[in-house]
Amino acid sequence: MLSDRRQRVLAALIEEYVARALPVGSRTLTERYQLGVSPATVRNELSVLEDGGYITQPHTSAGRVPTDFGYRAFVDDLLKTGIACDDERSRHVVEQLRSSASELDGLLEKTSSALSKLTDCLSIVLAPSVLNMRIRQITLVSLSARRALVVVVTEDGQVFNRQMDFSEDVASEDLAAVQRLLNEVLLGKTIREVEEGLAQGMYEAFRSPLVRMALDEVLSCLQESDRSRAHRLGIGSLLSKPEFSQSESVVPVLKALDDDTVLLHIFDEAAHAGDGPCIRIGSENADEALSGVSVVASSYGRGRAQGVVAVIGPTRMDYSRVIQAVRIARDALGDA
């Protein structure tokens, strides 16, 4: 447990390092921050913080930089004392996001974009799993005698579509009859429930080749959409950070974030974090490839309609700003 004075010195050092990405010396802290103590005391406190593993000295003649342990102490204190938030500005951003998109998919994309701009980091907005969503509506639109468009709307407002080609002409009235049948049987069910029913031979109505073909397209449409439900923006921002100026430092991160297993792990941790954000700093991340970044994530929605918003950036991120931005994104998506 750090004393208030050491916590202030550590916070000042982190603020300076976040702003300039350069090792911080005692003189800089004394001149730029109102710490209320002498330069000698600051030097002494830095030595104590270094001995405790909160900061480290890259070179003997250089200043100090925070360690993952130091960032953790800083973030825990930040969460304990509370983060000042401009409620009016937050409400304005949330209202703007909600009014700018008529469908959930558009809102997810716009939220990811806003999150990236607010934090200058990589943002990921993970939509609720389509496989857990109940089907609200299925529409089959005839494009020609041998082609149709399958449109599926889920209970949370997501819209998916896929083209379907026929080997012979299909009359529009036959397509309409298939649409009515699919809606009668599938509305209110999840894809998992439909697949279980098919495995148990429960759907006599699906014996017709045309009906079964349309059903297969509905299932494929949702399954493919579920595999690409992560909206990522801000990779350029990540690449612009000095920590990732070399490709060998950023490539493992990008590969890890393309791995669905890694994203699902972030999802699980955020889902179990309650109302507060889940914050993993550097080496705290389960995947070694993420040991050079911090992840700030929060779940939104409830039950089947639960998704995750996350920001990934260098451990030298502005945690207060990022946490506020994640909260804004969570609020924008919470009742969408």
PDB file of N, CA, C and O in Angstrom, residues 221-295:
ATOM      1  N   CYS A 221     -26.118 -17.890 -43.385  1.00  0.00           N
ATOM      2  CA  CYS A 221     -26.060 -16.438 -43.296  1.00  0.00           C
ATOM      3  C   CYS A 221     -25.718 -16.006 -41.865  1.00  0.00           C
ATOM      4  O   CYS A 221     -24.842 -15.155 -41.656  1.00  0.00           O
ATOM      5  N   LEU A 222     -26.384 -16.591 -40.892  1.00  0.00           N
ATOM      6  CA  LEU A 222     -26.169 -16.202 -39.498  1.00  0.00           C
ATOM      7  C   LEU A 222     -24.849 -16.751 -38.955  1.00  0.00           C
ATOM      8  O   LEU A 222     -24.152 -16.081 -38.190  1.00  0.00           O
ATOM      9  N   GLN A 223     -24.496 -17.959 -39.353  1.00  0.00           N
ATOM     10  CA  GLN A 223     -23.234 -18.543 -38.858  1.00  0.00           C
ATOM     11  C   GLN A 223     -22.028 -17.756 -39.366  1.00  0.00           C
ATOM     12  O   GLN A 223     -21.086 -17.505 -38.612  1.00  0.00           O
ATOM     13  N   GLU A 224     -22.047 -17.373 -40.637  1.00  0.00           N
ATOM     14  CA  GLU A 224     -20.940 -16.589 -41.188  1.00  0.00           C
ATOM     15  C   GLU A 224     -20.873 -15.200 -40.541  1.00  0.00           C
ATOM     16  O   GLU A 224     -19.798 -14.681 -40.263  1.00  0.00           O
ATOM     17  N   SER A 225     -22.026 -14.612 -40.297  1.00  0.00           N
ATOM     18  CA  SER A 225     -22.067 -13.292 -39.660  1.00  0.00           C
ATOM     19  C   SER A 225     -21.521 -13.353 -38.245  1.00  0.00           C
ATOM     20  O   SER A 225     -20.869 -12.419 -37.772  1.00  0.00           O
ATOM     21  N   ASP A 226     -21.755 -14.457 -37.557  1.00  0.00           N
ATOM     22  CA  ASP A 226     -21.283 -14.582 -36.177  1.00  0.00           C
ATOM     23  C   ASP A 226     -19.767 -14.634 -36.117  1.00  0.00           C
ATOM     24  O   ASP A 226     -19.159 -14.176 -35.153  1.00  0.00           O
ATOM     25  N   ARG A 227     -19.157 -15.188 -37.172  1.00  0.00           N
ATOM     26  CA  ARG A 227     -17.694 -15.285 -37.180  1.00  0.00           C
ATOM     27  C   ARG A 227     -17.035 -13.936 -37.453  1.00  0.00           C
ATOM     28  O   ARG A 227     -15.833 -13.779 -37.243  1.00  0.00           O
ATOM     29  N   SER A 228     -17.810 -12.961 -37.927  1.00  0.00           N
ATOM     30  CA  SER A 228     -17.225 -11.647 -38.229  1.00  0.00           C
ATOM     31  C   SER A 228     -17.962 -10.540 -37.470  1.00  0.00           C
ATOM     32  O   SER A 228     -18.268  -9.503 -38.022  1.00  0.00           O
ATOM     33  N   ARG A 229     -18.251 -10.790 -36.196  1.00  0.00           N
ATOM     34  CA  ARG A 229     -19.044  -9.825 -35.426  1.00  0.00           C
ATOM     35  C   ARG A 229     -18.198  -8.807 -34.672  1.00  0.00           C
ATOM     36  O   ARG A 229     -18.719  -8.018 -33.907  1.00  0.00           O
ATOM     37  N   ALA A 230     -16.877  -8.832 -34.867  1.00  0.00           N
ATOM     38  CA  ALA A 230     -16.008  -7.852 -34.203  1.00  0.00           C
ATOM     39  C   ALA A 230     -15.769  -6.664 -35.126  1.00  0.00           C
ATOM     40  O   ALA A 230     -15.301  -6.817 -36.256  1.00  0.00           O
ATOM     41  N   HIS A 231     -16.115  -5.475 -34.653  1.00  0.00           N
ATOM     42  CA  HIS A 231     -15.884  -4.234 -35.406  1.00  0.00           C
ATOM     43  C   HIS A 231     -14.596  -3.603 -34.877  1.00  0.00           C
ATOM     44  O   HIS A 231     -14.567  -3.112 -33.748  1.00  0.00           O
ATOM     45  N   ARG A 232     -13.528  -3.647 -35.694  1.00  0.00           N
ATOM     46  CA  ARG A 232     -12.223  -3.124 -35.267  1.00  0.00           C
ATOM     47  C   ARG A 232     -11.904  -1.839 -36.027  1.00  0.00           C
ATOM     48  O   ARG A 232     -12.024  -1.790 -37.240  1.00  0.00           O
ATOM     49  N   LEU A 233     -11.476  -0.839 -35.292  1.00  0.00           N
ATOM     50  CA  LEU A 233     -11.034   0.409 -35.921  1.00  0.00           C
ATOM     51  C   LEU A 233      -9.880   0.996 -35.110  1.00  0.00           C
ATOM     52  O   LEU A 233      -9.820   0.819 -33.887  1.00  0.00           O
ATOM     53  N   GLY A 234      -8.982   1.697 -35.809  1.00  0.00           N
ATOM     54  CA  GLY A 234      -7.896   2.363 -35.094  1.00  0.00           C
ATOM     55  C   GLY A 234      -6.571   1.635 -35.135  1.00  0.00           C
ATOM     56  O   GLY A 234      -5.675   1.932 -34.340  1.00  0.00           O
ATOM     57  N   ILE A 235      -6.420   0.687 -36.057  1.00  0.00           N
ATOM     58  CA  ILE A 235      -5.133  -0.012 -36.160  1.00  0.00           C
ATOM     59  C   ILE A 235      -4.027   0.993 -36.500  1.00  0.00           C
ATOM     60  O   ILE A 235      -2.904   0.904 -35.992  1.00  0.00           O
ATOM     61  N   GLY A 236      -4.354   1.982 -37.335  1.00  0.00           N
ATOM     62  CA  GLY A 236      -3.374   3.022 -37.679  1.00  0.00           C
ATOM     63  C   GLY A 236      -2.914   3.790 -36.458  1.00  0.00           C
ATOM     64  O   GLY A 236      -1.730   4.137 -36.333  1.00  0.00           O
ATOM     65  N   SER A 237      -3.839   4.047 -35.532  1.00  0.00           N
ATOM     66  CA  SER A 237      -3.481   4.746 -34.293  1.00  0.00           C
ATOM     67  C   SER A 237      -2.502   3.920 -33.476  1.00  0.00           C
ATOM     68  O   SER A 237      -1.545   4.449 -32.901  1.00  0.00           O
ATOM     69  N   LEU A 238      -2.742   2.615 -33.434  1.00  0.00           N
ATOM     70  CA  LEU A 238      -1.844   1.730 -32.688  1.00  0.00           C
ATOM     71  C   LEU A 238      -0.456   1.725 -33.318  1.00  0.00           C
ATOM     72  O   LEU A 238       0.563   1.806 -32.614  1.00  0.00           O
ATOM     73  N   LEU A 239      -0.421   1.657 -34.638  1.00  0.00           N
ATOM     74  CA  LEU A 239       0.866   1.612 -35.344  1.00  0.00           C
ATOM     75  C   LEU A 239       1.652   2.918 -35.202  1.00  0.00           C
ATOM     76  O   LEU A 239       2.878   2.923 -35.342  1.00  0.00           O
ATOM     77  N   SER A 240       0.947   4.015 -34.922  1.00  0.00           N
ATOM     78  CA  SER A 240       1.633   5.311 -34.814  1.00  0.00           C
ATOM     79  C   SER A 240       2.330   5.506 -33.470  1.00  0.00           C
ATOM     80  O   SER A 240       3.126   6.433 -33.314  1.00  0.00           O
ATOM     81  N   LYS A 241       2.054   4.634 -32.509  1.00  0.00           N
ATOM     82  CA  LYS A 241       2.676   4.774 -31.191  1.00  0.00           C
ATOM     83  C   LYS A 241       4.149   4.361 -31.261  1.00  0.00           C
ATOM     84  O   LYS A 241       4.502   3.392 -31.952  1.00  0.00           O
ATOM     85  N   PRO A 242       5.028   5.071 -30.557  1.00  0.00           N
ATOM     86  CA  PRO A 242       6.462   4.733 -30.609  1.00  0.00           C
ATOM     87  C   PRO A 242       6.759   3.306 -30.157  1.00  0.00           C
ATOM     88  O   PRO A 242       7.713   2.691 -30.637  1.00  0.00           O
ATOM     89  N   GLU A 243       5.925   2.771 -29.268  1.00  0.00           N
ATOM     90  CA  GLU A 243       6.148   1.387 -28.805  1.00  0.00           C
ATOM     91  C   GLU A 243       6.026   0.370 -29.931  1.00  0.00           C
ATOM     92  O   GLU A 243       6.576  -0.733 -29.858  1.00  0.00           O
ATOM     93  N   PHE A 244       5.268   0.731 -30.989  1.00  0.00           N
ATOM     94  CA  PHE A 244       5.002  -0.213 -32.063  1.00  0.00           C
ATOM     95  C   PHE A 244       5.582   0.252 -33.390  1.00  0.00           C
ATOM     96  O   PHE A 244       5.071  -0.082 -34.462  1.00  0.00           O
ATOM     97  N   SER A 245       6.652   1.018 -33.331  1.00  0.00           N
ATOM     98  CA  SER A 245       7.286   1.495 -34.555  1.00  0.00           C
ATOM     99  C   SER A 245       7.977   0.365 -35.315  1.00  0.00           C
ATOM    100  O   SER A 245       8.196   0.454 -36.522  1.00  0.00           O
ATOM    101  N   GLN A 246       8.332  -0.692 -34.616  1.00  0.00           N
ATOM    102  CA  GLN A 246       8.943  -1.863 -35.248  1.00  0.00           C
ATOM    103  C   GLN A 246       7.888  -2.943 -35.459  1.00  0.00           C
ATOM    104  O   GLN A 246       7.102  -3.221 -34.563  1.00  0.00           O
ATOM    105  N   SER A 247       7.872  -3.537 -36.652  1.00  0.00           N
ATOM    106  CA  SER A 247       6.838  -4.519 -36.984  1.00  0.00           C
ATOM    107  C   SER A 247       6.843  -5.710 -36.039  1.00  0.00           C
ATOM    108  O   SER A 247       5.789  -6.281 -35.737  1.00  0.00           O
ATOM    109  N   GLU A 248       8.034  -6.097 -35.547  1.00  0.00           N
ATOM    110  CA  GLU A 248       8.083  -7.282 -34.677  1.00  0.00           C
ATOM    111  C   GLU A 248       7.352  -7.069 -33.354  1.00  0.00           C
ATOM    112  O   GLU A 248       6.989  -8.034 -32.667  1.00  0.00           O
ATOM    113  N   SER A 249       7.115  -5.815 -32.998  1.00  0.00           N
ATOM    114  CA  SER A 249       6.415  -5.549 -31.744  1.00  0.00           C
ATOM    115  C   SER A 249       4.898  -5.496 -31.919  1.00  0.00           C
ATOM    116  O   SER A 249       4.141  -5.739 -30.982  1.00  0.00           O
ATOM    117  N   VAL A 250       4.431  -5.185 -33.130  1.00  0.00           N
ATOM    118  CA  VAL A 250       2.995  -5.037 -33.341  1.00  0.00           C
ATOM    119  C   VAL A 250       2.348  -6.235 -34.030  1.00  0.00           C
ATOM    120  O   VAL A 250       1.175  -6.530 -33.801  1.00  0.00           O
ATOM    121  N   VAL A 251       3.094  -6.963 -34.850  1.00  0.00           N
ATOM    122  CA  VAL A 251       2.520  -8.098 -35.592  1.00  0.00           C
ATOM    123  C   VAL A 251       1.925  -9.153 -34.662  1.00  0.00           C
ATOM    124  O   VAL A 251       0.792  -9.616 -34.888  1.00  0.00           O
ATOM    125  N   PRO A 252       2.615  -9.564 -33.580  1.00  0.00           N
ATOM    126  CA  PRO A 252       2.002 -10.550 -32.674  1.00  0.00           C
ATOM    127  C   PRO A 252       0.692 -10.061 -32.060  1.00  0.00           C
ATOM    128  O   PRO A 252      -0.233 -10.853 -31.856  1.00  0.00           O
ATOM    129  N   VAL A 253       0.613  -8.758 -31.781  1.00  0.00           N
ATOM    130  CA  VAL A 253      -0.606  -8.189 -31.210  1.00  0.00           C
ATOM    131  C   VAL A 253      -1.763  -8.313 -32.201  1.00  0.00           C
ATOM    132  O   VAL A 253      -2.860  -8.765 -31.854  1.00  0.00           O
ATOM    133  N   LEU A 254      -1.525  -7.918 -33.447  1.00  0.00           N
ATOM    134  CA  LEU A 254      -2.567  -7.959 -34.461  1.00  0.00           C
ATOM    135  C   LEU A 254      -3.000  -9.396 -34.750  1.00  0.00           C
ATOM    136  O   LEU A 254      -4.194  -9.662 -34.954  1.00  0.00           O
ATOM    137  N   LYS A 255      -2.054 -10.318 -34.764  1.00  0.00           N
ATOM    138  CA  LYS A 255      -2.395 -11.732 -34.979  1.00  0.00           C
ATOM    139  C   LYS A 255      -3.261 -12.256 -33.838  1.00  0.00           C
ATOM    140  O   LYS A 255      -4.233 -12.986 -34.053  1.00  0.00           O
ATOM    141  N   ALA A 256      -2.891 -11.886 -32.604  1.00  0.00           N
ATOM    142  CA  ALA A 256      -3.658 -12.339 -31.445  1.00  0.00           C
ATOM    143  C   ALA A 256      -5.089 -11.826 -31.488  1.00  0.00           C
ATOM    144  O   ALA A 256      -6.039 -12.547 -31.174  1.00  0.00           O
ATOM    145  N   LEU A 257      -5.259 -10.566 -31.927  1.00  0.00           N
ATOM    146  CA  LEU A 257      -6.591  -9.977 -31.944  1.00  0.00           C
ATOM    147  C   LEU A 257      -7.442 -10.475 -33.107  1.00  0.00           C
ATOM    148  O   LEU A 257      -8.645 -10.223 -33.150  1.00  0.00           O
ATOM    149  N   ASP A 258      -6.822 -11.182 -34.046  1.00  0.00           N
ATOM    150  CA  ASP A 258      -7.575 -11.842 -35.117  1.00  0.00           C
ATOM    151  C   ASP A 258      -8.040 -13.236 -34.689  1.00  0.00           C
ATOM    152  O   ASP A 258      -8.809 -13.884 -35.402  1.00  0.00           O
ATOM    153  N   ASP A 259      -7.554 -13.669 -33.538  1.00  0.00           N
ATOM    154  CA  ASP A 259      -7.882 -14.996 -33.021  1.00  0.00           C
ATOM    155  C   ASP A 259      -9.179 -14.909 -32.210  1.00  0.00           C
ATOM    156  O   ASP A 259      -9.252 -14.204 -31.206  1.00  0.00           O
ATOM    157  N   ASP A 260     -10.201 -15.634 -32.652  1.00  0.00           N
ATOM    158  CA  ASP A 260     -11.494 -15.590 -31.950  1.00  0.00           C
ATOM    159  C   ASP A 260     -11.372 -16.038 -30.500  1.00  0.00           C
ATOM    160  O   ASP A 260     -12.099 -15.564 -29.632  1.00  0.00           O
ATOM    161  N   THR A 261     -10.432 -16.956 -30.228  1.00  0.00           N
ATOM    162  CA  THR A 261     -10.259 -17.445 -28.861  1.00  0.00           C
ATOM    163  C   THR A 261      -9.838 -16.309 -27.928  1.00  0.00           C
ATOM    164  O   THR A 261     -10.317 -16.204 -26.799  1.00  0.00           O
ATOM    165  N   VAL A 262      -8.939 -15.450 -28.410  1.00  0.00           N
ATOM    166  CA  VAL A 262      -8.474 -14.314 -27.611  1.00  0.00           C
ATOM    167  C   VAL A 262      -9.625 -13.350 -27.358  1.00  0.00           C
ATOM    168  O   VAL A 262      -9.821 -12.868 -26.235  1.00  0.00           O
ATOM    169  N   LEU A 263     -10.410 -13.063 -28.407  1.00  0.00           N
ATOM    170  CA  LEU A 263     -11.543 -12.147 -28.258  1.00  0.00           C
ATOM    171  C   LEU A 263     -12.577 -12.711 -27.289  1.00  0.00           C
ATOM    172  O   LEU A 263     -13.146 -11.974 -26.472  1.00  0.00           O
ATOM    173  N   LEU A 264     -12.822 -14.008 -27.364  1.00  0.00           N
ATOM    174  CA  LEU A 264     -13.795 -14.626 -26.455  1.00  0.00           C
ATOM    175  C   LEU A 264     -13.307 -14.586 -25.016  1.00  0.00           C
ATOM    176  O   LEU A 264     -14.109 -14.445 -24.082  1.00  0.00           O
ATOM    177  N   HIS A 265     -11.982 -14.690 -24.815  1.00  0.00           N
ATOM    178  CA  HIS A 265     -11.429 -14.588 -23.464  1.00  0.00           C
ATOM    179  C   HIS A 265     -11.654 -13.184 -22.912  1.00  0.00           C
ATOM    180  O   HIS A 265     -12.025 -13.011 -21.740  1.00  0.00           O
ATOM    181  N   ILE A 266     -11.423 -12.168 -23.753  1.00  0.00           N
ATOM    182  CA  ILE A 266     -11.690 -10.787 -23.353  1.00  0.00           C
ATOM    183  C   ILE A 266     -13.175 -10.627 -23.035  1.00  0.00           C
ATOM    184  O   ILE A 266     -13.559  -9.983 -22.047  1.00  0.00           O
ATOM    185  N   PHE A 267     -14.044 -11.239 -23.863  1.00  0.00           N
ATOM    186  CA  PHE A 267     -15.487 -11.188 -23.648  1.00  0.00           C
ATOM    187  C   PHE A 267     -15.846 -11.780 -22.284  1.00  0.00           C
ATOM    188  O   PHE A 267     -16.591 -11.174 -21.513  1.00  0.00           O
ATOM    189  N   ASP A 268     -15.312 -12.958 -21.988  1.00  0.00           N
ATOM    190  CA  ASP A 268     -15.637 -13.633 -20.725  1.00  0.00           C
ATOM    191  C   ASP A 268     -15.189 -12.804 -19.522  1.00  0.00           C
ATOM    192  O   ASP A 268     -15.915 -12.688 -18.528  1.00  0.00           O
ATOM    193  N   GLU A 269     -13.978 -12.250 -19.598  1.00  0.00           N
ATOM    194  CA  GLU A 269     -13.480 -11.451 -18.478  1.00  0.00           C
ATOM    195  C   GLU A 269     -14.334 -10.205 -18.278  1.00  0.00           C
ATOM    196  O   GLU A 269     -14.657  -9.845 -17.136  1.00  0.00           O
ATOM    197  N   ALA A 270     -14.699  -9.549 -19.368  1.00  0.00           N
ATOM    198  CA  ALA A 270     -15.517  -8.336 -19.270  1.00  0.00           C
ATOM    199  C   ALA A 270     -16.910  -8.662 -18.742  1.00  0.00           C
ATOM    200  O   ALA A 270     -17.482  -7.907 -17.944  1.00  0.00           O
ATOM    201  N   ALA A 271     -17.453  -9.802 -19.184  1.00  0.00           N
ATOM    202  CA  ALA A 271     -18.801 -10.190 -18.759  1.00  0.00           C
ATOM    203  C   ALA A 271     -18.868 -10.468 -17.265  1.00  0.00           C
ATOM    204  O   ALA A 271     -19.913 -10.291 -16.634  1.00  0.00           O
ATOM    205  N   HIS A 272     -17.751 -10.916 -16.686  1.00  0.00           N
ATOM    206  CA  HIS A 272     -17.719 -11.246 -15.255  1.00  0.00           C
ATOM    207  C   HIS A 272     -17.202 -10.092 -14.397  1.00  0.00           C
ATOM    208  O   HIS A 272     -17.047 -10.244 -13.191  1.00  0.00           O
ATOM    209  N   ALA A 273     -16.955  -8.951 -15.016  1.00  0.00           N
ATOM    210  CA  ALA A 273     -16.400  -7.814 -14.267  1.00  0.00           C
ATOM    211  C   ALA A 273     -17.478  -6.958 -13.614  1.00  0.00           C
ATOM    212  O   ALA A 273     -17.170  -6.012 -12.898  1.00  0.00           O
ATOM    213  N   GLY A 274     -18.763  -7.283 -13.874  1.00  0.00           N
ATOM    214  CA  GLY A 274     -19.842  -6.488 -13.297  1.00  0.00           C
ATOM    215  C   GLY A 274     -19.972  -5.152 -14.002  1.00  0.00           C
ATOM    216  O   GLY A 274     -19.732  -5.029 -15.195  1.00  0.00           O
ATOM    217  N   ASP A 275     -20.335  -4.113 -13.244  1.00  0.00           N
ATOM    218  CA  ASP A 275     -20.542  -2.790 -13.836  1.00  0.00           C
ATOM    219  C   ASP A 275     -19.234  -2.081 -14.165  1.00  0.00           C
ATOM    220  O   ASP A 275     -19.194  -1.189 -15.001  1.00  0.00           O
ATOM    221  N   GLY A 276     -18.166  -2.443 -13.486  1.00  0.00           N
ATOM    222  CA  GLY A 276     -16.891  -1.775 -13.697  1.00  0.00           C
ATOM    223  C   GLY A 276     -16.167  -2.326 -14.913  1.00  0.00           C
ATOM    224  O   GLY A 276     -16.485  -3.406 -15.415  1.00  0.00           O
ATOM    225  N   PRO A 277     -15.171  -1.588 -15.406  1.00  0.00           N
ATOM    226  CA  PRO A 277     -14.404  -2.082 -16.546  1.00  0.00           C
ATOM    227  C   PRO A 277     -13.432  -3.186 -16.132  1.00  0.00           C
ATOM    228  O   PRO A 277     -12.996  -3.237 -14.980  1.00  0.00           O
ATOM    229  N   CYS A 278     -13.142  -4.060 -17.069  1.00  0.00           N
ATOM    230  CA  CYS A 278     -12.100  -5.076 -16.869  1.00  0.00           C
ATOM    231  C   CYS A 278     -10.821  -4.507 -17.486  1.00  0.00           C
ATOM    232  O   CYS A 278     -10.797  -4.175 -18.675  1.00  0.00           O
ATOM    233  N   ILE A 279      -9.780  -4.382 -16.678  1.00  0.00           N
ATOM    234  CA  ILE A 279      -8.536  -3.770 -17.152  1.00  0.00           C
ATOM    235  C   ILE A 279      -7.392  -4.760 -16.971  1.00  0.00           C
ATOM    236  O   ILE A 279      -7.126  -5.219 -15.857  1.00  0.00           O
ATOM    237  N   ARG A 280      -6.731  -5.085 -18.073  1.00  0.00           N
ATOM    238  CA  ARG A 280      -5.575  -5.980 -18.033  1.00  0.00           C
ATOM    239  C   ARG A 280      -4.370  -5.214 -18.583  1.00  0.00           C
ATOM    240  O   ARG A 280      -4.407  -4.722 -19.709  1.00  0.00           O
ATOM    241  N   ILE A 281      -3.325  -5.144 -17.775  1.00  0.00           N
ATOM    242  CA  ILE A 281      -2.162  -4.318 -18.102  1.00  0.00           C
ATOM    243  C   ILE A 281      -0.961  -5.199 -18.437  1.00  0.00           C
ATOM    244  O   ILE A 281      -0.484  -5.964 -17.585  1.00  0.00           O
ATOM    245  N   GLY A 282      -0.502  -5.109 -19.686  1.00  0.00           N
ATOM    246  CA  GLY A 282       0.719  -5.809 -20.090  1.00  0.00           C
ATOM    247  C   GLY A 282       0.729  -7.277 -19.748  1.00  0.00           C
ATOM    248  O   GLY A 282      -0.050  -8.077 -20.277  1.00  0.00           O
ATOM    249  N   SER A 283       1.609  -7.663 -18.836  1.00  0.00           N
ATOM    250  CA  SER A 283       1.806  -9.069 -18.478  1.00  0.00           C
ATOM    251  C   SER A 283       0.593  -9.695 -17.807  1.00  0.00           C
ATOM    252  O   SER A 283       0.543 -10.921 -17.647  1.00  0.00           O
ATOM    253  N   GLU A 284      -0.392  -8.899 -17.417  1.00  0.00           N
ATOM    254  CA  GLU A 284      -1.612  -9.447 -16.814  1.00  0.00           C
ATOM    255  C   GLU A 284      -2.492 -10.143 -17.849  1.00  0.00           C
ATOM    256  O   GLU A 284      -3.356 -10.944 -17.492  1.00  0.00           O
ATOM    257  N   ASN A 285      -2.284  -9.835 -19.131  1.00  0.00           N
ATOM    258  CA  ASN A 285      -3.077 -10.466 -20.176  1.00  0.00           C
ATOM    259  C   ASN A 285      -2.758 -11.948 -20.267  1.00  0.00           C
ATOM    260  O   ASN A 285      -1.601 -12.356 -20.160  1.00  0.00           O
ATOM    261  N   ALA A 286      -3.803 -12.751 -20.473  1.00  0.00           N
ATOM    262  CA  ALA A 286      -3.620 -14.205 -20.536  1.00  0.00           C
ATOM    263  C   ALA A 286      -2.782 -14.626 -21.732  1.00  0.00           C
ATOM    264  O   ALA A 286      -2.004 -15.570 -21.657  1.00  0.00           O
ATOM    265  N   ASP A 287      -2.929 -13.919 -22.860  1.00  0.00           N
ATOM    266  CA  ASP A 287      -2.170 -14.251 -24.065  1.00  0.00           C
ATOM    267  C   ASP A 287      -0.842 -13.495 -24.055  1.00  0.00           C
ATOM    268  O   ASP A 287      -0.809 -12.273 -23.946  1.00  0.00           O
ATOM    269  N   GLU A 288       0.253 -14.222 -24.177  1.00  0.00           N
ATOM    270  CA  GLU A 288       1.588 -13.619 -24.116  1.00  0.00           C
ATOM    271  C   GLU A 288       1.797 -12.560 -25.206  1.00  0.00           C
ATOM    272  O   GLU A 288       2.537 -11.595 -25.013  1.00  0.00           O
ATOM    273  N   ALA A 289       1.105 -12.731 -26.338  1.00  0.00           N
ATOM    274  CA  ALA A 289       1.256 -11.777 -27.434  1.00  0.00           C
ATOM    275  C   ALA A 289       0.739 -10.393 -27.056  1.00  0.00           C
ATOM    276  O   ALA A 289       1.111  -9.399 -27.671  1.00  0.00           O
ATOM    277  N   LEU A 290      -0.096 -10.327 -26.030  1.00  0.00           N
ATOM    278  CA  LEU A 290      -0.652  -9.048 -25.584  1.00  0.00           C
ATOM    279  C   LEU A 290       0.100  -8.473 -24.388  1.00  0.00           C
ATOM    280  O   LEU A 290      -0.370  -7.523 -23.755  1.00  0.00           O
ATOM    281  N   SER A 291       1.273  -9.019 -24.096  1.00  0.00           N
ATOM    282  CA  SER A 291       2.025  -8.574 -22.914  1.00  0.00           C
ATOM    283  C   SER A 291       2.568  -7.152 -23.058  1.00  0.00           C
ATOM    284  O   SER A 291       2.998  -6.556 -22.071  1.00  0.00           O
ATOM    285  N   GLY A 292       2.534  -6.598 -24.265  1.00  0.00           N
ATOM    286  CA  GLY A 292       3.019  -5.236 -24.466  1.00  0.00           C
ATOM    287  C   GLY A 292       1.912  -4.212 -24.578  1.00  0.00           C
ATOM    288  O   GLY A 292       2.174  -3.039 -24.873  1.00  0.00           O
ATOM    289  N   VAL A 293       0.661  -4.630 -24.338  1.00  0.00           N
ATOM    290  CA  VAL A 293      -0.470  -3.705 -24.457  1.00  0.00           C
ATOM    291  C   VAL A 293      -1.358  -3.799 -23.221  1.00  0.00           C
ATOM    292  O   VAL A 293      -1.257  -4.729 -22.430  1.00  0.00           O
ATOM    293  N   SER A 294      -2.218  -2.817 -23.089  1.00  0.00           N
ATOM    294  CA  SER A 294      -3.251  -2.875 -22.060  1.00  0.00           C
ATOM    295  C   SER A 294      -4.606  -2.978 -22.736  1.00  0.00           C
ATOM    296  O   SER A 294      -4.823  -2.445 -23.824  1.00  0.00           O
ATOM    297  N   VAL A 295      -5.516  -3.685 -22.086  1.00  0.00           N
ATOM    298  CA  VAL A 295      -6.871  -3.875 -22.598  1.00  0.00           C
ATOM    299  C   VAL A 295      -7.852  -3.343 -21.561  1.00  0.00           C
ATOM    300  O   VAL A 295      -7.816  -3.754 -20.401  1.00  0.00           O
TER     301      VAL A 295
END
